[in-house]
Coordinates of C-alpha atoms in Angstrom, one line a residue:
M125 CA 103.0 92.9 133.4
A126 CA 107.0 92.7 132.1
C127 CA 107.0 89.2 131.7
T128 CA 103.3 89.2 129.9
M129 CA 104.5 91.7 127.5
S130 CA 107.6 90.0 127.0
S131 CA 105.8 86.4 126.3
I132 CA 104.0 88.2 123.6
A133 CA 106.7 89.9 122.0
Q134 CA 108.7 86.9 121.5
A135 CA 105.7 85.1 120.2
F136 CA 105.2 87.6 117.8
F137 CA 108.5 87.7 116.7
G138 CA 109.2 83.9 116.7
E139 CA 106.4 83.2 114.4
K140 CA 107.2 83.0 110.6
P141 CA 105.4 81.0 107.6
K142 CA 107.1 78.0 106.7
L143 CA 107.4 78.9 102.9
V144 CA 107.0 82.2 100.9
V145 CA 105.6 82.0 97.3
G146 CA 106.3 84.8 95.0
I147 CA 104.1 84.6 91.8
V148 CA 104.6 87.4 88.9
V149 CA 102.4 86.9 86.1
D150 CA 104.0 88.7 83.2
Q151 CA 101.9 91.4 81.4
M152 CA 99.0 90.8 83.6
R153 CA 97.1 93.8 83.8
W154 CA 95.0 94.5 87.0
D155 CA 91.6 94.9 85.1
Y156 CA 92.1 91.3 84.3
L157 CA 91.0 90.4 87.5
D158 CA 87.8 91.8 86.7
R159 CA 87.7 90.6 83.1
Y160 CA 88.0 86.9 83.8
Y161 CA 86.3 86.8 87.4
N162 CA 83.2 84.7 86.1
Q163 CA 85.1 82.4 84.1
F164 CA 87.7 81.7 86.9
T165 CA 87.5 78.5 88.9
N166 CA 87.3 78.8 92.8
D167 CA 90.5 77.1 93.4
G168 CA 92.9 79.7 91.5
F169 CA 92.5 83.5 90.9
R170 CA 89.2 83.4 92.7
R171 CA 91.1 81.9 95.9
L172 CA 93.2 84.7 95.8
I173 CA 90.8 87.1 95.9
N174 CA 88.3 85.6 98.1
E175 CA 90.6 84.3 100.7
G176 CA 93.1 86.6 100.5
Y177 CA 93.9 91.0 100.4
S178 CA 93.7 92.7 97.3
C179 CA 95.5 95.6 96.6
D180 CA 93.6 97.2 93.9
N181 CA 95.5 100.6 93.0
C182 CA 98.8 99.1 93.0
L183 CA 101.2 101.3 90.3
I184 CA 104.6 101.0 89.1
N185 CA 106.6 104.2 90.2
Y186 CA 109.4 104.3 87.5
L187 CA 110.0 104.4 84.0
P188 CA 110.2 102.3 82.0
T189 CA 107.8 99.4 82.6
V190 CA 109.6 96.5 81.2
T191 CA 110.1 92.7 82.5
A192 CA 113.5 93.0 84.0
I193 CA 112.9 96.0 85.9
G194 CA 109.6 95.0 87.1
H195 CA 110.7 91.6 88.5
T196 CA 113.8 93.0 90.3
S197 CA 111.5 96.0 92.0
I198 CA 109.2 93.7 93.2
Y199 CA 111.7 91.7 94.9
T200 CA 114.3 94.4 96.0
G201 CA 111.7 97.0 96.9
S202 CA 113.7 99.4 94.6
T203 CA 114.0 101.0 91.2
P204 CA 116.4 101.3 88.5
A205 CA 118.1 104.2 90.2
M206 CA 119.2 101.9 93.1
H207 CA 119.3 98.5 91.9
G208 CA 120.7 99.0 88.7
I209 CA 118.4 97.0 86.4
C210 CA 117.5 99.5 83.7
G211 CA 116.1 97.3 81.2
N212 CA 116.0 94.1 79.3
T213 CA 118.8 95.1 77.6
F214 CA 120.6 98.5 78.1
Y215 CA 124.3 99.7 78.4
I216 CA 126.9 100.1 81.0
D217 CA 129.3 102.4 81.0
G218 CA 128.7 102.4 77.1
K219 CA 128.7 98.6 76.6
K220 CA 125.5 96.8 75.2
T221 CA 124.2 94.8 77.9
Y222 CA 121.7 91.9 78.5
C223 CA 120.2 92.3 82.0
T224 CA 121.2 89.0 83.5
Q225 CA 124.4 88.5 80.7
D226 CA 127.6 86.9 82.4
D227 CA 130.1 85.7 80.1
S228 CA 131.8 84.2 83.0
V229 CA 129.6 81.3 83.7
K230 CA 128.6 78.3 81.2
S231 CA 125.4 76.5 80.9
V232 CA 124.1 73.7 83.2
G233 CA 121.9 71.3 81.4
S234 CA 122.6 71.9 78.0
N235 CA 125.2 72.9 75.1
T236 CA 123.7 76.2 74.3
E237 CA 124.8 79.7 75.3
K238 CA 121.5 80.0 77.2
G239 CA 122.8 79.5 80.6
Q240 CA 125.3 82.2 80.2
E241 CA 123.5 84.3 83.3
S242 CA 123.4 85.0 86.4
P243 CA 122.5 88.0 88.8
R244 CA 125.7 89.7 88.9
N245 CA 124.6 93.0 87.5
L246 CA 122.1 93.4 89.9
L247 CA 123.4 95.8 92.4
A248 CA 121.0 95.4 95.4
T249 CA 120.0 92.4 97.6
T250 CA 116.1 90.9 97.3
I251 CA 114.1 89.4 99.7
G252 CA 115.5 85.9 99.3
D253 CA 119.1 87.6 99.9
Q254 CA 117.9 88.8 103.1
L255 CA 116.0 85.8 104.2
R256 CA 119.0 83.9 103.5
L257 CA 121.2 86.4 105.4
H258 CA 118.8 86.1 108.4
T259 CA 118.6 82.7 108.9
D260 CA 122.6 82.3 108.2
F261 CA 122.1 80.6 104.8
K262 CA 119.7 78.0 106.1
S263 CA 116.8 79.0 104.3
K264 CA 116.3 77.8 100.5
V265 CA 115.4 80.2 97.8
I266 CA 115.0 79.1 94.1
G267 CA 113.4 80.6 91.3
V268 CA 111.5 79.1 88.1
S269 CA 110.6 80.3 84.8
Y270 CA 110.3 80.0 81.1
K271 CA 112.7 83.3 81.3
D272 CA 116.1 83.7 82.8
R273 CA 115.6 87.1 83.8
A274 CA 112.4 86.3 85.8
S275 CA 113.9 83.5 87.5
I276 CA 117.4 85.0 88.2
L277 CA 116.7 88.5 89.5
P278 CA 113.9 87.6 91.8
A279 CA 115.8 84.7 93.5
G280 CA 118.8 86.9 94.0
H281 CA 122.5 86.9 94.3
S282 CA 122.7 83.9 97.0
A283 CA 119.8 82.1 95.5
N284 CA 120.4 78.2 95.9
A285 CA 119.3 77.9 92.2
A286 CA 117.4 79.5 89.7
Y287 CA 116.0 77.2 87.0
W288 CA 114.7 78.6 83.1
L289 CA 113.6 77.1 79.7
D290 CA 116.3 76.5 77.0
T291 CA 114.5 77.0 73.9
K292 CA 117.3 76.7 71.7
A293 CA 118.2 73.1 73.1
K294 CA 116.6 70.1 71.2
P295 CA 114.5 69.3 73.2
F296 CA 113.9 72.5 75.2
C297 CA 114.5 71.7 78.7
F298 CA 115.1 73.4 82.1
I299 CA 119.0 74.5 82.6
T300 CA 120.6 76.8 85.2
S301 CA 124.2 78.4 84.9
T302 CA 127.7 77.5 86.9
Y303 CA 127.2 80.5 88.9
Y304 CA 124.8 78.4 91.2
M305 CA 125.9 74.5 90.4
Q306 CA 128.1 72.5 88.2
E307 CA 125.5 69.8 87.4
L308 CA 121.7 69.8 87.2
P309 CA 120.2 67.6 90.6
E310 CA 119.2 64.2 89.5
W311 CA 115.3 65.2 89.9
V312 CA 115.7 67.9 87.3
K313 CA 117.4 65.7 85.2
D314 CA 114.5 63.1 85.5
F315 CA 111.9 66.0 84.9
N316 CA 113.9 67.2 81.6
K317 CA 113.6 63.5 80.4
Q318 CA 109.7 63.5 81.1
L319 CA 109.4 67.0 79.3
A320 CA 111.5 65.5 76.5
K321 CA 109.0 62.9 75.8
D322 CA 106.1 65.3 75.8
K323 CA 104.9 65.2 72.4
E324 CA 102.2 68.0 72.9
A325 CA 105.0 70.4 74.1
Q326 CA 107.9 69.7 72.5
K327 CA 105.9 70.1 69.0
H328 CA 105.8 73.8 69.9
G329 CA 109.6 73.8 70.1
K330 CA 111.4 77.6 70.5
D331 CA 107.7 78.6 70.2
I332 CA 106.3 77.1 73.6
G333 CA 106.3 80.5 75.0
L334 CA 103.2 81.0 72.6
S335 CA 101.5 78.3 74.1
P336 CA 99.6 78.2 77.3
L337 CA 101.4 74.9 78.2
C338 CA 104.0 77.0 79.3
G339 CA 102.6 77.8 82.2
T340 CA 101.5 74.3 82.7
I341 CA 105.4 73.3 82.2
T342 CA 106.6 76.0 84.6
T343 CA 103.8 74.8 87.4
D344 CA 105.0 71.3 87.0
M345 CA 108.5 72.6 87.5
A346 CA 107.3 74.7 90.4
I347 CA 105.6 71.8 92.1
Q348 CA 108.4 69.6 91.3
T349 CA 110.9 72.1 93.0
L350 CA 108.6 72.5 96.1
Q351 CA 108.6 68.7 96.4
N352 CA 112.1 67.4 95.5
E353 CA 114.0 70.3 97.5
Q354 CA 111.7 69.7 100.3
L355 CA 111.0 73.5 100.7
G356 CA 108.8 74.6 103.6
K357 CA 110.0 71.5 105.8
G358 CA 113.0 72.9 107.2
E359 CA 113.6 74.7 110.4
S360 CA 113.7 78.2 108.5
T361 CA 111.4 79.9 106.2
D362 CA 111.9 79.0 102.2
M363 CA 111.1 80.9 99.4
L364 CA 110.1 79.9 95.7
C365 CA 110.0 82.7 93.0
V366 CA 107.6 81.6 90.1
S367 CA 107.1 83.8 87.3
Y368 CA 104.5 82.8 84.4
S369 CA 106.1 84.4 81.0
Q370 CA 103.6 83.0 78.2
T371 CA 100.8 85.5 79.2
D372 CA 103.9 88.2 78.0
V373 CA 104.6 86.1 75.0
I374 CA 101.1 85.7 73.9
G375 CA 100.4 89.7 74.6
H376 CA 103.3 90.6 72.1
E377 CA 101.9 88.3 69.4
W378 CA 97.9 88.9 70.0
S379 CA 97.6 91.3 72.2
T380 CA 95.0 92.0 75.3
R381 CA 92.0 90.7 73.5
G382 CA 90.8 87.4 71.8
T383 CA 91.0 83.7 72.3
H384 CA 94.7 83.4 72.6
T385 CA 94.8 85.9 75.8
D386 CA 91.6 84.4 77.3
E387 CA 92.9 81.0 76.8
A388 CA 96.2 82.1 78.3
Y389 CA 94.7 83.1 81.3
L390 CA 91.9 80.5 82.0
Q391 CA 94.5 78.1 81.9
L392 CA 96.9 79.7 84.5
D393 CA 94.2 80.0 86.6
K394 CA 94.0 76.3 86.5
D395 CA 97.5 76.2 87.0
L396 CA 97.4 78.2 90.1
A397 CA 95.0 75.7 91.8
R398 CA 97.5 72.8 90.9
L399 CA 100.0 75.0 92.6
F400 CA 97.7 76.2 95.5
K401 CA 97.1 72.6 96.0
A402 CA 100.2 71.5 96.1
L403 CA 100.9 73.7 98.6
D404 CA 98.3 73.1 101.1
E405 CA 99.5 69.3 101.0
Q406 CA 103.1 69.8 101.5
V407 CA 103.5 72.8 103.8
G408 CA 99.9 73.4 105.4
K409 CA 97.0 75.6 104.3
N410 CA 97.9 78.1 107.0
N411 CA 101.8 77.6 106.8
Y412 CA 102.7 79.4 103.9
L413 CA 102.7 83.0 102.5
V414 CA 102.0 83.5 99.0
F415 CA 101.9 87.1 97.0
L416 CA 100.9 87.6 93.5
T417 CA 101.4 90.6 91.3
A418 CA 102.7 91.6 87.7
D419 CA 106.1 93.2 86.2
H420 CA 103.9 95.6 83.9
G421 CA 100.7 95.8 82.2
A422 CA 100.1 96.3 78.3
A423 CA 98.4 98.6 76.1
H424 CA 95.5 97.7 73.7
N425 CA 96.4 97.2 70.2
W426 CA 96.4 100.4 68.5
R427 CA 94.7 99.0 65.6
F428 CA 91.9 97.9 67.9
M429 CA 91.8 101.2 69.8
Q430 CA 91.5 103.2 66.5
E431 CA 88.7 100.8 65.2
H432 CA 86.7 101.7 68.2
K433 CA 87.6 105.7 67.4
M434 CA 90.3 106.1 70.7
N435 CA 93.1 107.7 70.2
A436 CA 96.3 105.4 69.8
G437 CA 99.0 104.3 67.0
P438 CA 102.5 103.4 66.6
W439 CA 105.8 105.1 67.2
R440 CA 108.2 103.0 65.2
E441 CA 111.3 102.4 66.6
D442 CA 113.7 101.8 63.9
P443 CA 112.9 104.2 61.2
E444 CA 113.1 106.9 64.0
T445 CA 116.6 106.2 64.5
A446 CA 117.5 107.2 61.3
A447 CA 115.8 110.3 61.5
I448 CA 117.1 111.4 64.9
E449 CA 120.9 110.8 63.2
A450 CA 119.5 113.0 60.2
A451 CA 118.3 115.7 62.6
V452 CA 121.5 115.8 63.9
A453 CA 123.4 116.0 60.7
R454 CA 121.1 119.1 59.8
H455 CA 121.7 120.8 63.3
Y456 CA 125.3 120.3 62.5
G457 CA 124.8 121.3 58.7
R458 CA 127.1 118.3 57.7
E459 CA 127.2 114.6 57.3
L460 CA 128.3 112.6 60.5
K461 CA 129.1 109.4 62.0
S462 CA 126.2 108.0 63.8
V463 CA 125.8 109.2 67.4
V464 CA 123.3 107.0 68.3
S465 CA 124.0 103.7 69.9
G466 CA 120.6 102.5 70.7
I467 CA 116.9 103.1 71.8
Y468 CA 115.4 101.0 74.5
D469 CA 112.0 101.9 76.1
Y470 CA 112.1 105.1 75.2
R471 CA 115.4 106.0 75.9
I472 CA 118.1 107.3 73.7
F473 CA 121.7 105.8 74.5
L474 CA 123.9 108.3 72.8
N475 CA 127.4 106.9 71.3
H476 CA 129.7 108.8 73.8
E477 CA 133.0 108.0 71.9
S478 CA 131.8 108.9 68.6
I479 CA 130.4 112.1 69.5
A480 CA 134.1 113.1 71.3
E481 CA 135.8 111.7 68.2
Q482 CA 133.8 114.2 66.0
Q483 CA 134.4 116.9 68.2
L484 CA 130.8 117.5 68.9
D485 CA 129.4 119.0 72.0
L486 CA 127.4 116.3 73.9
N487 CA 124.7 119.0 75.2
D488 CA 124.5 120.5 71.9
V489 CA 124.0 116.8 70.4
K490 CA 121.1 116.2 73.0
K491 CA 119.5 119.4 72.5
A492 CA 119.6 118.9 68.9
I493 CA 117.5 115.3 69.1
I494 CA 115.2 117.0 71.9
D495 CA 113.9 119.6 69.6
Y496 CA 113.5 117.1 66.9
L497 CA 111.6 114.6 69.1
I498 CA 109.2 117.4 70.2
T499 CA 108.2 118.7 67.1
S500 CA 107.7 114.9 66.0
P501 CA 104.2 113.7 66.0
H502 CA 103.0 111.6 68.9
V503 CA 105.6 112.7 71.0
Q504 CA 104.5 114.4 74.1
F505 CA 107.8 115.1 76.2
A506 CA 111.4 114.6 75.3
V507 CA 113.8 115.6 78.3
D508 CA 117.9 115.2 79.1
F509 CA 118.0 112.7 81.7
T510 CA 120.5 114.8 83.6
Q511 CA 118.1 117.6 83.5
V512 CA 114.7 116.1 84.3
A513 CA 114.7 117.5 88.0
T514 CA 114.4 121.1 86.7
S515 CA 112.3 120.4 83.1
S516 CA 108.6 121.7 82.6
I517 CA 106.8 118.4 82.9
P518 CA 104.1 116.7 84.9
P519 CA 105.7 116.1 88.5
I520 CA 104.4 112.4 87.8
L521 CA 106.4 112.0 85.1
R522 CA 109.5 113.7 86.5
D523 CA 109.3 111.5 89.7
R524 CA 109.1 108.2 87.7
M525 CA 111.9 109.5 85.5
L526 CA 114.2 110.2 88.3
M527 CA 113.3 107.0 89.6
G528 CA 114.2 105.3 86.9
Y529 CA 117.6 106.9 86.0
H530 CA 120.9 105.2 87.0
P531 CA 123.8 107.5 85.6
R532 CA 125.6 105.0 83.9
R533 CA 122.9 102.7 82.9
S534 CA 119.8 104.5 81.4
G535 CA 121.0 106.3 78.6
D536 CA 120.8 110.2 77.8
I537 CA 117.5 110.9 76.7
I538 CA 113.9 109.5 77.8
F539 CA 111.0 110.6 75.6
V540 CA 107.1 110.0 76.2
P541 CA 104.6 109.2 73.6
E542 CA 101.1 110.4 73.8
A543 CA 98.9 108.1 75.4
G544 CA 97.9 105.3 73.5
Y545 CA 101.0 105.2 71.2
Y546 CA 103.9 103.0 71.5
V547 CA 106.9 101.2 69.8
Y548 CA 105.7 99.2 66.9
G549 CA 107.3 96.7 65.1
K550 CA 110.2 94.7 66.9
W551 CA 108.4 94.0 70.1
S552 CA 104.8 93.3 69.0
S553 CA 103.2 92.0 65.9
P554 CA 100.4 93.8 63.6
V555 CA 97.7 92.4 66.3
G556 CA 99.9 92.3 69.5
T557 CA 101.1 95.0 71.9
T558 CA 104.1 96.0 74.1
H559 CA 104.5 98.1 77.2
G560 CA 107.0 100.2 78.7
E561 CA 105.1 103.8 79.4
W562 CA 103.8 105.5 82.6
N563 CA 100.4 105.0 81.6
P564 CA 97.7 103.1 83.8
Y565 CA 97.6 100.5 81.0
D566 CA 101.2 99.6 81.7
A567 CA 101.8 100.8 85.2
H568 CA 98.5 99.6 87.0
I569 CA 99.2 96.0 88.3
P570 CA 97.5 93.6 90.6
L571 CA 98.4 92.7 94.0
L572 CA 97.2 89.8 96.2
F573 CA 98.4 88.4 99.1
M574 CA 96.9 85.0 100.8
G575 CA 98.0 82.5 103.4
W576 CA 100.0 82.8 106.5
K577 CA 98.7 85.9 108.7
V578 CA 97.1 87.5 105.7
P579 CA 93.8 89.1 106.4
H580 CA 90.8 89.1 104.0
G581 CA 89.7 92.4 102.6
A582 CA 90.7 95.0 99.6
T583 CA 92.1 98.5 99.5
S584 CA 92.0 101.4 97.1
R585 CA 95.1 103.4 98.7
E586 CA 97.4 104.0 96.5
V587 CA 100.5 101.5 97.0
H588 CA 103.6 100.9 94.9
I589 CA 105.3 98.0 93.2
T590 CA 108.3 98.9 95.2
D591 CA 106.3 98.1 98.5
I592 CA 106.0 94.3 98.0
A593 CA 109.6 93.5 99.3
P594 CA 109.2 95.6 102.9
T595 CA 105.7 94.1 103.6
V596 CA 106.7 90.4 103.0
C597 CA 109.9 91.3 105.2
Q598 CA 107.6 92.9 107.7
L599 CA 105.7 89.9 107.7
L600 CA 109.2 87.9 108.1
H601 CA 110.7 90.0 110.6
I602 CA 113.8 90.4 108.6
Q603 CA 115.3 93.6 107.3
Q604 CA 114.6 94.9 104.2
P605 CA 116.6 94.8 101.0
N606 CA 119.8 97.2 101.2
A607 CA 118.3 99.3 98.3
C608 CA 114.5 99.2 99.1
V609 CA 112.5 102.6 99.0
G610 CA 109.1 101.1 99.5
E611 CA 106.9 101.3 102.6
A612 CA 105.4 98.0 104.1
I613 CA 101.6 98.1 103.5
T614 CA 100.2 98.0 107.1
E615 CA 96.6 96.8 106.3
I616 CA 98.4 93.8 105.7
T617 CA 101.5 93.8 108.3
K618 CA 99.2 95.1 111.1

């Protein structure tokens, strides 16, 4: 009996997929799965739905809901409070910092500064890091995306490579940084040569992200990575992290409705079908594990909502910065130097040095700003980040604020607009949209698993973006990332 039990356990723990493929569709709302279902082909999104397992109530459990945080939380199973990626751009100890900014490295593959990027600002490990640790670094882990942050952050600290498009280069091409290597592999150089000859793609130049072709190029690069790096062919499980960014760029420009968005998702469906076919041919249909999700969703355009008699509108960022400064000056009854360093993702970063130089009390400045905000049109709540736990706000907001708060990186004040209202101007066109809030349009995302050991089915049970990493790690029988706060989705791992 003991021998039987031992052999069963040994077989169970010894079984692993040859390859894990993580796919993130930037700015994809959950309801797009139904909206486009009848237009999808059988081999792309429909295959994921019809063969795989769908978590229909997957929510983002922190604030704010933006790209860098979403990608990081998917692969770390954690939130900004622990993994430290607190936005696309944020302040670290008062210094404005892009999420993957690393001035100590250089571009590899172009002569621009677009390669001065690495995962060094990330404070936690990823699925890929844990996989590499588990296999004594025999596993290969590689990230591919149009966006630098969407390639670098998912792949993690110990990745073999991360590749992203440099749209400042002419012609645009895939690059990396000296964090990973000193020279591009020959196959990447060859791919870039072919890309440079693609007149249809290159005519878009730096605006390639506004074309569905961007997703096709990303898929081409992912397939070339799969084939040239022989992923899924070694003794240890490999991982490929692919992120599609054109859906986000197009959404910011043209919102959630219309021909541009329709074309983006229908073309992406075809590109996914090509990727799955390549995986079937190279790795074998039952030998790889795929998950597909999003880093965040998006609101409907506020003008579109108003036309249909629903509450919505703009919360303009730049004019409000001046208004906040004026409110503080009125509070003190005198002219002041600037006390606001920046406003990012509904969070106010104060200039602590300026406040101290002017001998102002930090808490008093915060109170003056909060008093102004809560009387402003269409601002529902405004809270001192250090007082969130004891503030009179709904528990769902309190918990998500706390999970998004890192004391040295998240700013000083967080505010919540009314449903349907969002920052307008810098991050969206008049007919476009943006994201960043707690509401279902931003926080309800698709989550589908397919392939190795994945049952067919669906659940409406609430799960979270932070549950993806522990689920994958459970299937691989490896330790969870070191700041993971999520739980394995047992409907898939049982």
